[in-house]
Tab-separated table of C-alpha atoms in Angstrom:
chain	number	residue	atom	x	y	z
H	127	MET	CA	-5.780	28.517	0.212
H	128	SER	CA	-8.408	27.200	-2.121
H	129	SER	CA	-6.547	27.462	-5.431
H	130	VAL	CA	-5.101	24.254	-6.812
H	131	ASP	CA	-1.322	23.982	-7.070
H	132	PRO	CA	-0.178	24.534	-10.698
H	133	ARG	CA	2.282	21.637	-10.406
H	134	LEU	CA	-0.658	19.293	-9.799
H	135	LEU	CA	-2.424	20.518	-12.944
H	136	GLU	CA	0.697	19.617	-14.948
H	137	ILE	CA	0.938	16.000	-13.811
H	138	LEU	CA	-2.645	14.869	-13.162
H	139	VAL	CA	-4.463	12.628	-15.625
H	140	CYS	CA	-7.766	10.774	-15.397
H	141	PRO	CA	-7.250	7.726	-13.118
H	142	LEU	CA	-9.571	5.615	-15.304
H	143	THR	CA	-8.434	6.466	-18.828
H	144	LYS	CA	-5.020	8.053	-18.087
H	145	GLY	CA	-6.226	10.682	-20.562
H	146	PRO	CA	-5.881	14.465	-20.190
H	147	LEU	CA	-7.986	16.558	-17.829
H	148	ARG	CA	-9.497	19.978	-18.461
H	149	TYR	CA	-9.370	22.410	-15.550
H	150	ASP	CA	-12.661	24.198	-14.996
H	151	PRO	CA	-11.833	27.079	-12.607
H	152	GLU	CA	-15.492	28.141	-12.371
H	153	ARG	CA	-16.783	24.843	-11.029
H	154	GLN	CA	-13.464	23.864	-9.468
H	155	GLU	CA	-13.382	20.584	-11.339
H	156	LEU	CA	-10.979	18.536	-13.406
H	157	VAL	CA	-12.926	17.188	-16.359
H	158	SER	CA	-12.147	13.924	-18.125
H	159	GLU	CA	-14.162	14.035	-21.358
H	160	LYS	CA	-13.168	10.485	-22.272
H	161	ALA	CA	-14.419	9.007	-19.001
H	162	GLY	CA	-17.374	11.405	-18.826
H	163	LEU	CA	-16.397	12.374	-15.296
H	164	ALA	CA	-15.595	15.596	-13.475
H	165	TYR	CA	-13.338	15.280	-10.443
H	166	PRO	CA	-14.005	17.905	-7.766
H	167	ILE	CA	-11.342	20.175	-6.286
H	168	ARG	CA	-12.135	20.878	-2.635
H	169	ASP	CA	-10.148	23.534	-0.789
H	170	GLY	CA	-7.436	23.235	-3.420
H	171	ILE	CA	-7.270	19.440	-3.077
H	172	PRO	CA	-8.133	17.496	-6.239
H	173	ILE	CA	-10.244	14.485	-5.305
H	174	MET	CA	-9.139	11.999	-7.967
H	175	LEU	CA	-11.504	9.255	-6.789
H	176	VAL	CA	-13.959	7.806	-9.271
H	177	ASP	CA	-16.711	7.397	-6.697
H	178	GLU	CA	-16.490	11.081	-5.773
H	179	ALA	CA	-16.620	12.285	-9.395
H	180	ARG	CA	-19.631	13.922	-11.057
H	181	ARG	CA	-20.940	12.174	-14.155
H	182	LEU	CA	-21.092	14.462	-17.168
H	183	ASP	CA	-24.098	12.730	-18.768
H	184	GLY	CA	-26.262	14.283	-16.070
H	185	ALA	CA	-27.277	11.006	-14.500
H	186	SER	CA	-28.097	11.151	-10.834
H	187	ALA	CA	-25.256	11.222	-8.380
H	188	ALA	CA	-24.965	7.445	-8.372
H	189	PRO	CA	-21.375	6.642	-7.554
H	190	ALA	CA	-21.183	3.807	-10.080
H	191	ALA	CA	-18.246	4.214	-12.435
H	192	PRO	CA	-18.645	3.739	-16.172
H	193	ALA	CA	-16.869	0.594	-17.286
H	194	PRO	CA	-13.302	1.622	-18.117
H	195	PRO	CA	-11.770	0.153	-21.248
H	196	SER	CA	-8.897	-1.634	-19.572
H	197	ALA	CA	-9.620	-1.828	-15.860
H	198	PRO	CA	-11.469	-4.732	-14.243
H	199	PRO	CA	-15.187	-4.163	-13.725
H	200	PRO	CA	-15.992	-2.336	-10.521
H	201	ALA	CA	-16.949	-4.578	-7.670
H	202	THR	CA	-20.653	-4.829	-7.107
H	203	GLY	CA	-23.096	-6.421	-4.782
H	204	GLN	CA	-21.671	-5.135	-1.537
H	205	ALA	CA	-24.507	-4.786	0.916
F	214	MET	CA	-25.174	-18.423	5.526
F	215	ARG	CA	-21.981	-20.263	6.382
F	216	ALA	CA	-22.264	-22.497	3.311
F	217	MET	CA	-21.749	-19.544	1.036
F	218	SER	CA	-18.035	-19.840	1.432
F	219	ASP	CA	-18.194	-23.126	-0.502
F	220	GLY	CA	-19.394	-21.415	-3.673
F	221	PRO	CA	-17.395	-21.075	-6.883
F	222	TYR	CA	-15.981	-17.790	-5.603
F	223	ALA	CA	-14.009	-19.522	-2.855
F	224	PRO	CA	-10.751	-17.607	-2.757
F	225	ALA	CA	-8.560	-20.621	-3.517
F	226	GLY	CA	-6.418	-20.497	-6.644
F	227	PRO	CA	-6.457	-16.815	-7.500
F	228	ALA	CA	-6.090	-16.080	-11.201
F	229	ARG	CA	-3.752	-13.208	-10.492
F	230	PRO	CA	-0.735	-13.407	-8.227
F	231	ALA	CA	-1.611	-11.790	-4.962
F	232	PRO	CA	-0.230	-11.422	-1.489
F	233	SER	CA	-0.426	-14.454	0.708
F	234	ARG	CA	-3.936	-14.772	1.928
F	235	ALA	CA	-4.002	-17.918	3.965
F	236	LEU	CA	-6.501	-16.430	6.367
F	237	GLY	CA	-8.851	-15.620	3.511
F	238	ARG	CA	-9.580	-19.329	3.243
F	239	ALA	CA	-10.981	-19.542	6.718
F	240	PRO	CA	-14.729	-20.190	6.815
F	241	SER	CA	-16.406	-16.871	6.226
F	242	HIS	CA	-19.339	-15.629	8.234
F	243	ALA	CA	-19.981	-12.915	5.692
F	244	GLY	CA	-23.627	-12.624	4.763
F	245	ALA	CA	-23.060	-10.619	1.590
F	246	ALA	CA	-22.004	-12.343	-1.606
F	247	PRO	CA	-18.238	-12.235	-1.920
F	248	ALA	CA	-17.125	-10.432	-5.050
F	249	ASP	CA	-14.113	-10.918	-7.295
F	250	PRO	CA	-11.793	-13.489	-5.672
F	251	ALA	CA	-8.803	-11.262	-6.434
F	252	ARG	CA	-10.410	-8.538	-4.371
F	253	VAL	CA	-9.106	-9.220	-0.896
F	254	PHE	CA	-9.582	-5.776	0.585
F	255	ASP	CA	-12.605	-3.541	0.796
F	256	ARG	CA	-11.087	-0.258	-0.383
F	257	ALA	CA	-14.125	1.848	0.459
F	258	LEU	CA	-14.028	0.592	4.034
F	259	HIS	CA	-10.284	1.117	4.215
F	260	ARG	CA	-10.821	4.715	3.093
F	261	THR	CA	-13.317	5.223	5.903
F	262	ARG	CA	-10.799	3.766	8.354
F	263	ARG	CA	-8.179	6.219	7.139
F	264	ASP	CA	-10.643	9.092	7.357
F	265	ARG	CA	-11.251	8.179	10.990
F	266	ALA	CA	-7.544	7.852	11.656
F	267	ALA	CA	-7.193	11.524	10.711
F	268	ALA	CA	-8.843	12.622	13.936
F	269	ARG	CA	-6.685	10.337	16.057
F	270	LEU	CA	-3.487	11.436	14.348
F	271	ALA	CA	-4.490	15.053	14.878
F	272	ALA	CA	-5.346	14.540	18.540
F	273	ASP	CA	-2.507	12.317	19.726
F	274	PRO	CA	1.093	12.814	18.559
F	275	LYS	CA	1.985	9.402	20.032
F	276	ALA	CA	-0.357	7.775	17.520
F	277	GLU	CA	2.206	8.206	14.772
F	278	THR	CA	5.058	6.408	16.584
F	279	LEU	CA	5.091	3.337	14.341
F	280	LEU	CA	4.447	5.377	11.212
F	281	ALA	CA	7.376	7.603	12.118
F	282	ALA	CA	9.660	4.623	12.813
F	283	ALA	CA	8.901	3.177	9.387
F	284	ALA	CA	9.197	6.617	7.737
F	285	GLU	CA	12.644	7.030	9.240
F	286	ARG	CA	13.781	3.734	7.730
F	287	LEU	CA	12.266	4.746	4.412
F	288	LEU	CA	14.100	8.073	4.350
F	289	ASP	CA	17.341	6.372	5.451
F	290	ARG	CA	17.360	4.610	2.092
F	291	LEU	CA	17.755	7.965	0.375
F	292	ASP	CA	21.009	8.526	2.263
F	293	ASP	CA	22.440	5.475	0.485
F	294	VAL	CA	21.813	7.108	-2.873
F	295	THR	CA	23.989	9.846	-4.332
F	296	ARG	CA	21.333	10.992	-6.800
F	297	ARG	CA	19.645	14.341	-6.304
F	298	PHE	CA	15.899	14.283	-6.728
F	299	THR	CA	13.746	17.158	-7.926
F	300	ALA	CA	10.187	15.816	-8.222
F	301	ALA	CA	8.932	13.482	-5.503
F	302	LEU	CA	5.650	11.747	-4.709
F	303	ASP	CA	4.620	10.555	-1.244
F	304	LEU	CA	2.023	7.865	-2.021
F	305	GLY	CA	-0.402	6.870	0.713
F	306	ALA	CA	0.879	9.934	2.504
F	307	ARG	CA	-1.647	10.004	5.365
F	308	HIS	CA	-1.057	13.369	7.084
F	309	GLY	CA	2.079	14.125	5.067
F	310	LEU	CA	4.809	12.833	7.381
F	311	VAL	CA	7.152	11.659	4.600
F	312	ALA	CA	6.203	14.479	2.226
F	313	ALA	CA	7.149	17.100	4.812
F	314	ALA	CA	10.457	15.335	5.496
F	315	LEU	CA	11.249	15.330	1.769
F	316	ARG	CA	10.512	19.046	1.636
F	317	ALA	CA	12.875	19.564	4.565
F	318	ARG	CA	15.567	17.695	2.622
F	319	GLY	CA	15.370	20.351	-0.065
F	320	ILE	CA	13.494	18.502	-2.813
F	321	ALA	CA	11.915	21.269	-4.881
F	322	SER	CA	8.638	19.627	-5.809
F	323	VAL	CA	6.921	17.230	-3.418
F	324	VAL	CA	3.362	15.968	-3.924
F	325	ALA	CA	1.315	14.045	-1.345
F	326	ALA	CA	-1.283	11.553	-2.597
F	327	GLU	CA	-3.635	9.955	-0.071
F	328	LEU	CA	-6.761	7.794	-0.302
F	329	SER	CA	-8.551	9.670	2.472
F	330	PRO	CA	-9.506	13.241	1.504
F	331	ARG	CA	-9.458	14.181	5.190
F	332	LEU	CA	-5.857	13.044	5.644
F	333	ALA	CA	-4.918	14.701	2.329
F	334	ARG	CA	-6.180	17.965	3.774
F	335	MET	CA	-3.886	17.499	6.795
F	336	ALA	CA	-0.959	16.930	4.421
F	337	ALA	CA	-1.875	20.104	2.544
F	338	GLY	CA	-1.834	21.884	5.887
F	339	ARG	CA	1.899	21.163	6.042
F	340	GLY	CA	2.359	23.198	2.879
F	341	VAL	CA	2.661	20.218	0.538
F	342	PRO	CA	0.499	20.114	-2.624
F	343	ALA	CA	-1.895	17.258	-1.881
F	344	LEU	CA	-4.575	15.275	-3.646
F	345	ALA	CA	-6.856	12.357	-2.921
F	346	ALA	CA	-5.986	9.341	-5.043
F	347	ASP	CA	-6.410	5.574	-5.003
F	348	GLU	CA	-3.225	3.486	-5.307
F	349	GLU	CA	-5.191	1.107	-7.524
F	350	ALA	CA	-5.976	3.838	-10.103
F	351	LEU	CA	-3.222	6.418	-10.064
F	352	PRO	CA	-3.939	9.785	-11.697
F	353	PHE	CA	-0.382	10.680	-12.765
F	354	ALA	CA	0.983	11.260	-16.258
F	355	ALA	CA	3.907	9.076	-17.351
F	356	GLY	CA	7.273	10.327	-16.135
F	357	SER	CA	5.870	12.761	-13.560
F	358	PHE	CA	8.378	11.965	-10.801
F	359	ASP	CA	11.996	10.999	-10.239
F	360	LEU	CA	11.273	9.711	-6.716
F	361	ILE	CA	8.254	7.856	-5.332
F	362	LEU	CA	8.083	6.898	-1.667
F	363	SER	CA	5.266	5.028	0.027
F	364	ASN	CA	5.132	4.487	3.778
F	365	LEU	CA	2.958	1.617	5.058
F	366	SER	CA	0.160	1.769	2.514
F	367	LEU	CA	0.734	-0.702	-0.276
F	368	HIS	CA	-0.228	-3.763	1.797
F	369	TRP	CA	-3.832	-2.571	1.423
F	370	VAL	CA	-3.800	-2.732	-2.363
F	371	ASN	CA	-5.734	-5.596	-3.994
F	372	ASP	CA	-3.780	-5.572	-7.226
F	373	LEU	CA	-0.215	-4.946	-6.093
F	374	PRO	CA	1.336	-5.977	-9.457
F	375	GLY	CA	-0.957	-3.503	-11.220
F	376	ALA	CA	-0.169	-0.722	-8.746
F	377	LEU	CA	3.583	-1.288	-9.108
F	378	LEU	CA	3.276	-1.161	-12.890
F	379	GLN	CA	1.409	2.164	-12.702
F	380	LEU	CA	4.060	3.487	-10.323
F	381	ARG	CA	6.865	2.559	-12.668
F	382	HIS	CA	5.138	4.437	-15.491
F	383	ALA	CA	4.810	7.502	-13.271
F	384	LEU	CA	8.596	7.472	-12.782
F	385	ARG	CA	11.094	9.019	-15.170
F	386	PRO	CA	13.891	6.746	-16.441
F	387	ASP	CA	16.351	6.148	-13.591
F	388	GLY	CA	13.733	7.270	-11.074
F	389	LEU	CA	13.715	5.601	-7.651
F	390	PHE	CA	10.848	3.837	-5.891
F	391	VAL	CA	11.074	2.923	-2.196
F	392	ALA	CA	8.181	1.575	-0.143
F	393	THR	CA	7.627	0.122	3.293
F	394	LEU	CA	4.752	-2.233	3.929
F	395	TRP	CA	3.712	-4.668	6.632
F	396	GLY	CA	4.654	-8.222	5.709
F	397	LEU	CA	3.718	-11.736	6.720
F	398	GLY	CA	4.353	-12.245	10.424
F	399	THR	CA	2.923	-8.870	11.385
F	400	LEU	CA	0.578	-9.147	14.391
F	401	ALA	CA	1.216	-12.897	14.520
F	402	GLU	CA	0.468	-13.002	18.261
F	403	LEU	CA	-2.871	-11.256	17.822
F	404	ARG	CA	-3.834	-13.396	14.854
F	405	GLY	CA	-3.080	-16.570	16.794
F	406	ALA	CA	-4.990	-15.490	19.888
F	407	LEU	CA	-8.056	-14.426	17.891
F	408	LEU	CA	-8.093	-17.617	15.820
F	409	GLU	CA	-7.893	-19.790	18.908
F	410	ALA	CA	-10.512	-17.907	20.847
F	411	GLU	CA	-12.980	-17.685	17.986
F	412	SER	CA	-12.643	-21.257	16.795
F	413	GLU	CA	-13.113	-22.540	20.333
F	414	ALA	CA	-16.266	-20.460	20.774
F	415	THR	CA	-17.872	-20.944	17.366
F	416	GLY	CA	-16.124	-23.854	15.668
F	417	GLY	CA	-14.916	-21.574	12.884
F	418	ALA	CA	-12.961	-18.394	12.486
F	419	ALA	CA	-13.239	-15.373	10.230
F	420	PRO	CA	-10.191	-13.431	9.066
F	421	ARG	CA	-9.877	-10.816	11.807
F	422	VAL	CA	-6.367	-9.765	10.883
F	423	SER	CA	-5.525	-8.693	7.334
F	424	PRO	CA	-3.393	-11.003	5.216
F	425	PHE	CA	0.083	-9.615	4.520
F	426	PRO	CA	2.418	-10.253	1.592
F	427	ASP	CA	5.588	-12.229	2.246
F	428	LEU	CA	9.061	-11.043	1.363
F	429	ARG	CA	9.567	-13.338	-1.592
F	430	ASP	CA	6.235	-12.373	-3.199
F	431	ALA	CA	7.132	-8.734	-2.861
F	432	ALA	CA	10.547	-9.022	-4.488
F	433	GLY	CA	9.150	-11.000	-7.412
F	434	LEU	CA	6.390	-8.479	-7.976
F	435	LEU	CA	8.892	-5.633	-8.209
F	436	GLN	CA	10.795	-7.470	-10.877
F	437	ARG	CA	7.669	-8.389	-12.793
F	438	ALA	CA	6.559	-4.756	-12.808
F	439	GLY	CA	9.755	-4.001	-14.697
F	440	PHE	CA	11.803	-2.351	-11.974
F	441	ALA	CA	15.562	-2.554	-12.375
F	442	LEU	CA	17.874	-3.548	-9.495
F	443	PRO	CA	14.920	-4.708	-7.346
F	444	VAL	CA	15.598	-5.319	-3.672
F	445	ALA	CA	13.241	-6.433	-0.917
F	446	ASP	CA	14.375	-6.792	2.660
F	447	ALA	CA	12.614	-7.186	5.966
F	448	GLU	CA	13.134	-6.200	9.549
F	449	THR	CA	11.206	-7.312	12.602
F	450	LEU	CA	10.075	-4.648	15.043
F	451	SER	CA	8.806	-5.675	18.449
F	452	VAL	CA	6.720	-3.079	20.205
F	453	LEU	CA	5.732	-3.276	23.883
F	454	TYR	CA	2.270	-2.102	24.907
F	455	PRO	CA	0.846	-1.666	28.409
F	456	ASP	CA	-2.029	-3.968	27.380
F	457	VAL	CA	-3.723	-5.443	24.316
F	458	PHE	CA	-6.204	-2.551	24.127
F	459	ALA	CA	-3.336	-0.102	23.699
F	460	LEU	CA	-2.277	-2.196	20.697
F	461	PHE	CA	-5.818	-1.971	19.267
F	462	ALA	CA	-5.770	1.813	19.702
F	463	ASP	CA	-2.466	2.037	17.846
F	464	ILE	CA	-3.788	-0.058	14.952
F	465	ARG	CA	-6.841	2.192	14.671
F	466	ALA	CA	-4.786	5.368	14.765
F	467	MET	CA	-2.843	4.185	11.740
F	468	GLY	CA	-6.093	3.452	9.876
F	469	GLU	CA	-4.935	-0.153	9.832
F	470	THR	CA	-8.080	-1.798	11.178
F	471	ASN	CA	-9.017	-4.973	9.285
F	472	ALA	CA	-10.683	-4.212	5.952
F	473	VAL	CA	-10.661	-7.657	4.398
F	474	ALA	CA	-13.597	-7.806	1.981
F	475	GLU	CA	-14.681	-11.200	3.300
F	476	ARG	CA	-14.209	-10.264	6.896
F	477	SER	CA	-17.021	-11.208	9.189
F	478	ARG	CA	-19.796	-8.608	9.146
F	479	ARG	CA	-20.602	-9.699	12.686
F	480	PRO	CA	-18.448	-7.948	15.200
F	481	LEU	CA	-16.432	-10.286	17.331
F	482	PRO	CA	-18.586	-11.202	20.371
F	483	ARG	CA	-17.236	-9.451	23.442
F	484	GLY	CA	-16.676	-12.734	25.265
F	485	VAL	CA	-14.557	-14.080	22.421
F	486	LEU	CA	-12.570	-10.844	22.257
F	487	MET	CA	-11.899	-10.950	25.990
F	488	ASP	CA	-10.860	-14.600	25.711
F	489	ALA	CA	-8.421	-13.669	22.921
F	490	VAL	CA	-7.018	-10.841	25.034
F	491	ARG	CA	-6.516	-13.291	27.935
F	492	ARG	CA	-4.801	-15.825	25.666
F	493	TYR	CA	-2.568	-13.131	24.190
F	494	ALA	CA	-1.456	-11.962	27.631
F	495	ALA	CA	-1.049	-15.476	29.033
F	496	ARG	CA	1.183	-16.567	26.199
F	497	HIS	CA	3.210	-13.471	25.412
F	498	ALA	CA	3.245	-11.010	28.322
F	499	THR	CA	6.679	-9.978	29.596
F	500	ALA	CA	7.733	-10.388	33.230
F	501	GLU	CA	6.614	-6.796	33.811
F	502	GLY	CA	3.183	-7.631	32.382
F	503	ARG	CA	3.667	-5.722	29.147
F	504	ILE	CA	2.364	-7.005	25.811
F	505	PRO	CA	4.752	-7.419	22.886
F	506	ALA	CA	3.487	-7.132	19.317
F	507	THR	CA	5.518	-8.143	16.284
F	508	PHE	CA	5.560	-5.978	13.178
F	509	ARG	CA	7.396	-7.266	10.127
F	510	LEU	CA	8.499	-4.302	8.059
F	511	ILE	CA	9.237	-5.007	4.382
F	512	THR	CA	11.159	-2.395	2.422
F	513	LEU	CA	11.006	-2.490	-1.369
F	514	THR	CA	13.476	-0.660	-3.581
F	515	GLY	CA	13.516	-0.484	-7.373
F	516	TRP	CA	14.579	1.811	-10.171
F	517	ALA	CA	12.841	2.743	-13.394
F	518	PRO	CA	15.108	1.228	-16.043
F	519	HIS	CA	17.768	3.411	-17.662
F	520	GLU	CA	20.804	2.711	-19.865
F	521	SER	CA	23.230	3.958	-17.247
F	522	GLN	CA	22.290	1.224	-14.778
F	523	GLN	CA	24.397	-1.847	-14.201
F	524	ARG	CA	22.982	-4.950	-15.789
F	525	PRO	CA	24.246	-8.418	-16.680
F	526	LEU	CA	26.040	-8.755	-20.033
F	527	ARG	CA	24.524	-10.948	-22.703
F	528	PRO	CA	25.809	-14.537	-22.557
F	529	GLY	CA	28.779	-15.025	-24.876
F	530	SER	CA	29.611	-11.317	-24.989
F	531	ALA	CA	32.664	-11.530	-22.697
F	532	ALA	CA	35.845	-9.908	-24.076
F	533	ALA	CA	38.265	-11.622	-21.670
F	534	ARG	CA	38.592	-15.224	-20.576
F	535	LEU	CA	37.764	-16.083	-16.993
F	536	ALA	CA	40.601	-18.631	-17.012
F	537	ASP	CA	43.106	-15.855	-17.820
F	538	ALA	CA	41.833	-13.700	-14.989
F	539	LEU	CA	42.193	-16.652	-12.595
F	540	GLY	CA	45.603	-17.654	-13.990
F	541	THR	CA	44.429	-21.195	-14.630
F	542	GLU	CA	43.959	-23.510	-17.564
F	543	GLU	CA	40.542	-23.764	-19.172
F	544	ARG	CA	39.089	-27.232	-19.554
F	545	SER	CA	35.958	-28.159	-21.414
F	546	ALA	CA	33.089	-29.381	-19.280
F	547	GLY	CA	33.577	-33.011	-20.324
F	548	GLU	CA	37.156	-33.280	-19.009
F	549	LYS	CA	37.850	-34.276	-15.458
F	550	ALA	CA	40.432	-32.352	-13.490
F	551	GLY	CA	43.648	-34.163	-12.617
F	552	ARG	CA	43.841	-36.388	-15.700
C-alpha cells in the first residue's frame, strides 16, 4: 500500500512554484528543481507541505522555506 | 507585554480583504511579536489540532456528527446539478468523509487533500488517493478537476481570496466548486460568555473563539476570484449538548480549537473558564438543563467560467424592445406618464 497513486503523479505540481515535479521512486520523493525542494511520499501519501520538504542544497533540515517568487514571505518570529 | 498590541502591527485596517475579525482587535495578551497583520490564523498550530483530531475521530464515531451534517448539505448541492463529474477533489478532507461519499456516487477519480498527514492517512484507508496539502498553497496543476468540494475547512485559511483563486485555476472550464464553512454567528453564546467572564476577571479579553467570515464577505470573494454564477447562502444549526464541556469536546474532535495567531498564549485561568461555563448555562440552558450552541453554516457555490453558462447580455445588445414584449408604449425618460 506504499506506492503512490498514478493519478496523483499526473496532477501534482510544486505548491510554491506551481512548476513540474520529478518522481524519484528510489527515495520516494517528488522533486521540485525550481524550488530546490523534495516533498516526501510516506506510505503512498505525498506530503506536499513546504515545511516537511527536504532542501536540495543540502542545508540542514531547517524547515524554513526559500522565498518563493510570488508568495508572501513566510511568517517568522513565532516563539 | 500588554502594550505590544498598540504597535504598528495592530490588526486594524488590513491591506487585504479578509474575513471579519472583530475579535482580533481585542487587547492581546500574546507575548510573542505578532506577525503579518493579514495572518489571522496560525496554520502550523491548526495542523497540530487536526492531527490530534484524527485520534478522536478514529475513537468516537459520534465525534463526526456535525461534520457529517454539513457534508450531507454539501453533497445535496450535487443533486441540484445535472452535470456528471469525473474528476473530483475533496479539499480539507479530514478522514475522507466527503471523498468516500463521492466515490460511492460513482465518480471515477476522487482525490482527498488534507492539511494533517495523519488525517490524510485515514482518508487513504478508505481507498481514496490522498495527499497532505495546505489550502493556502495548493499543489494541483491547472484544470485538474471538474468538481471541488470542501467541507468545513476554508474558514481556517488566512488568505481566502488567494485560496479561491488557486481553486478556480485547479478547475476545468465549467467545473463546479462547493464549500461549507462556519460563518459569523457561530459559537456566539460561547464567545459572549468567555468575553464577559474574562473581561470581568482581568479587565481585558483575548480572542478565545476564532473569527468567522460573514455571508456577504464570502459571496463577494467568490465573485472576485472569478467564479461564475456565485451563490452564498447560510443556515443556522442549533445543537443541544448535555453540558458546555461536551461542546468543547465536539470542537476538539473536529480539530476546530482556536488557532488565532494572536490568541493568548496563556491558557484561560480555570476560574475564568468555570465562570464562563456558569454564565453560558445561566443565560442559555433549556428547561431540561441542556446547552444549545449555534453554528452558522455558510455554503458557497461557484463555477469555473465557460461559454455555455448563462450571463448578462452586453448593454445595448437587445434584439427586441421591452415595450413590445409588455404591449405598451415606450416613452423617453424625460417624459412624464399621463401627459
